Coordinates of C-alpha atoms in Angstrom, one line a residue:
P1406 CA 94.5 50.7 221.1
N1407 CA 91.5 51.7 219.0
S1408 CA 91.6 48.6 216.7
T1409 CA 91.7 44.9 217.3
R1410 CA 91.3 41.9 215.0
R1411 CA 87.6 41.7 215.9
C1412 CA 86.9 45.4 215.6
R1413 CA 88.4 48.0 213.3
S1414 CA 87.5 50.8 215.8
V1415 CA 86.9 49.7 219.4
W1416 CA 85.2 53.0 220.3
R1417 CA 82.8 52.7 217.4
C1418 CA 82.0 49.1 218.2
E1419 CA 81.3 50.0 221.8
L1420 CA 79.0 52.8 220.7
D1421 CA 77.3 50.4 218.3
R1422 CA 76.7 48.0 221.2
V1423 CA 75.4 50.5 223.8
F1424 CA 73.1 52.2 221.3
R1425 CA 71.7 48.8 220.2
T1426 CA 71.0 47.8 223.8
A1427 CA 69.8 51.1 225.2
T1428 CA 66.4 51.0 226.8
R1429 CA 65.8 54.3 228.5
R1430 CA 68.0 57.1 227.1
I1431 CA 71.0 58.1 224.9
W1432 CA 72.2 61.6 225.7
L1433 CA 75.2 62.8 223.7
T1434 CA 77.1 66.0 223.8
T1435 CA 79.6 66.6 221.0
P1436 CA 81.0 69.6 219.1
Y1437 CA 81.4 67.6 215.9
F1438 CA 78.4 65.4 215.1
L1439 CA 79.1 63.4 211.9
P1440 CA 78.2 59.8 212.8
D1441 CA 78.6 57.1 210.1
R1442 CA 75.6 55.4 208.6
R1443 CA 75.5 52.5 211.1
L1444 CA 75.5 54.8 214.1
R1445 CA 72.8 57.0 212.6
R1446 CA 70.7 53.9 212.1
R1447 CA 71.3 53.0 215.7
F1448 CA 70.1 56.4 216.9
A1449 CA 67.0 56.1 214.7
R1450 CA 66.2 52.6 215.8
A1451 CA 66.6 53.5 219.4
A1452 CA 64.3 56.5 219.1
R1453 CA 61.7 54.4 217.2
R1454 CA 61.7 51.8 220.1
G1455 CA 61.0 54.6 222.6
V1456 CA 64.5 55.4 223.8
D1457 CA 64.9 59.2 224.7
V1458 CA 67.7 60.1 222.1
R1459 CA 69.0 63.6 222.5
V1460 CA 72.0 65.1 220.8
L1461 CA 73.5 68.4 222.0
T1462 CA 75.9 70.3 219.7
P1463 CA 77.0 73.9 219.7
A1464 CA 75.1 76.7 217.9
R1465 CA 78.4 78.2 217.0
N1466 CA 81.4 76.1 216.1
D1467 CA 85.1 76.7 215.7
V1468 CA 84.9 74.8 212.4
P1469 CA 81.8 76.1 210.7
I1470 CA 82.0 73.7 207.7
A1471 CA 81.9 70.7 210.2
Q1472 CA 78.7 72.3 211.7
W1473 CA 77.2 72.7 208.2
A1474 CA 77.9 69.0 207.5
A1475 CA 76.3 68.0 210.8
R1476 CA 73.2 70.0 210.1
G1477 CA 72.8 68.1 206.9
L1478 CA 71.9 65.1 209.1
Y1479 CA 69.3 66.9 211.2
G1480 CA 66.3 66.4 208.9
G1481 CA 66.6 62.6 208.7
L1482 CA 67.2 62.2 212.4
L1483 CA 64.4 64.5 213.4
L1484 CA 62.0 62.5 211.3
Q1485 CA 63.1 59.4 213.2
G1486 CA 62.3 60.9 216.6
V1487 CA 65.9 62.0 217.6
R1488 CA 65.8 65.3 219.5
L1489 CA 68.5 67.8 218.6
Y1490 CA 69.6 70.8 220.6
E1491 CA 72.1 73.6 219.9
Y1492 CA 73.9 75.1 222.9
Q1493 CA 73.6 78.9 222.7
P1494 CA 76.0 80.8 225.0
R1495 CA 79.4 79.9 223.5
I1496 CA 81.3 77.2 221.7
L1497 CA 80.7 73.9 223.4
H1498 CA 83.6 71.5 223.3
A1499 CA 82.4 68.8 225.8
K1500 CA 82.3 65.2 224.7
T1501 CA 80.0 63.2 226.9
L1502 CA 77.6 60.3 226.5
L1503 CA 75.1 58.8 228.8
V1504 CA 73.3 55.6 228.0
D1505 CA 70.4 54.6 230.3
D1506 CA 71.4 55.1 234.0
A1507 CA 74.4 52.7 234.1
W1508 CA 76.8 53.7 231.3
G1509 CA 78.6 57.0 230.9
A1510 CA 81.6 58.3 229.0
V1511 CA 83.7 61.5 228.9
G1512 CA 86.7 61.9 226.7
T1513 CA 88.3 63.3 223.6
A1514 CA 86.4 61.5 220.9
N1515 CA 83.9 63.3 218.9
L1516 CA 81.2 61.5 216.9
D1517 CA 82.9 61.9 213.5
Y1518 CA 84.9 59.9 211.0
R1519 CA 88.3 61.1 212.3
S1520 CA 87.6 60.3 216.0
L1521 CA 86.1 56.9 215.1
F1522 CA 88.6 55.7 212.6
V1523 CA 91.8 57.9 212.4
N1524 CA 92.7 59.8 215.6
A1525 CA 94.1 58.4 218.8
E1526 CA 91.4 59.2 221.4
V1527 CA 91.1 58.7 225.1
N1528 CA 87.7 58.1 226.7
L1529 CA 86.7 57.2 230.2
V1530 CA 83.8 54.8 230.4
A1531 CA 82.2 54.1 233.7
R1532 CA 79.3 52.0 234.8
H1533 CA 78.8 53.8 238.1
A1534 CA 75.5 55.4 239.3
L1535 CA 77.1 58.6 240.8
F1536 CA 79.1 59.2 237.6
C1537 CA 76.0 58.7 235.4
E1538 CA 73.9 61.0 237.7
A1539 CA 76.6 63.7 237.4
L1540 CA 76.5 63.4 233.6
A1541 CA 72.7 63.6 233.6
R1542 CA 72.7 66.8 235.8
Q1543 CA 75.3 68.5 233.6
F1544 CA 73.5 67.5 230.4
C1545 CA 70.2 68.9 231.7
A1546 CA 72.0 72.1 232.8
D1547 CA 73.4 72.4 229.3
L1548 CA 70.0 71.8 227.7
D1549 CA 68.6 74.8 229.8
A1550 CA 71.1 77.0 227.8
S1551 CA 70.2 75.4 224.5
Q1552 CA 67.6 75.6 221.8
E1553 CA 65.8 72.5 220.5
I1554 CA 65.6 72.2 216.8
D1555 CA 62.0 72.3 215.8
P1556 CA 61.3 69.8 212.9
E1557 CA 58.8 72.1 211.2
R1558 CA 61.0 75.2 211.3
W1559 CA 63.9 73.0 210.2
R1560 CA 62.1 72.1 207.0
L1561 CA 61.6 75.8 206.2
R1562 CA 65.3 76.8 206.3
S1563 CA 66.8 78.6 203.3
R1564 CA 67.9 76.9 200.1
W1565 CA 71.4 78.4 200.7
S1566 CA 71.6 76.5 204.0
I1567 CA 70.5 73.3 202.4
L1568 CA 73.1 73.7 199.6
R1569 CA 75.8 74.6 202.1
E1570 CA 75.0 71.6 204.3
S1571 CA 74.9 69.2 201.3
L1572 CA 78.3 70.4 200.0
A1573 CA 79.9 70.2 203.5
W1574 CA 78.4 66.7 204.0
R1575 CA 80.3 65.5 200.9
I1576 CA 83.7 66.3 202.4
R1577 CA 82.9 65.2 206.0
R1578 CA 85.7 62.6 206.2
W1579 CA 88.3 65.3 205.8
L1580 CA 86.8 67.6 208.5

């Protein structure tokens, strides 16, 4: 079950815990990147304390409005030291997470409101070195086919893009 008396969303509570305790890296792959305020703060705090925080999303998405909403977050995260990448070849639908060298997850949960609080999701979490090594290798291979978002270029995007992202962000819970 995704909720208990102690925690409204077990997956979100687990993410909160591992992001808070990460010391080396947080590498996330997700097609829908709309974390709530607490998880965004965890990303930012981890990056500020020297954790290598990287988020990989698709350059093209099957739900464009969800991508616009996600891009509305990029500026603030980039300012905090989070590195953002967009996968170029095709739609990316992988959902993986690697924290340090000892915690990895693969599953159905995106990092959005619906996956965290509404949908029934299934995630495999493993604390196994070989599993984490395989996740790291795949993440690096996907980064080779991705483009990193440059903070300076990001600031110069069009007003239309900024407006579209702002409007999409307002309806993120329904995406």
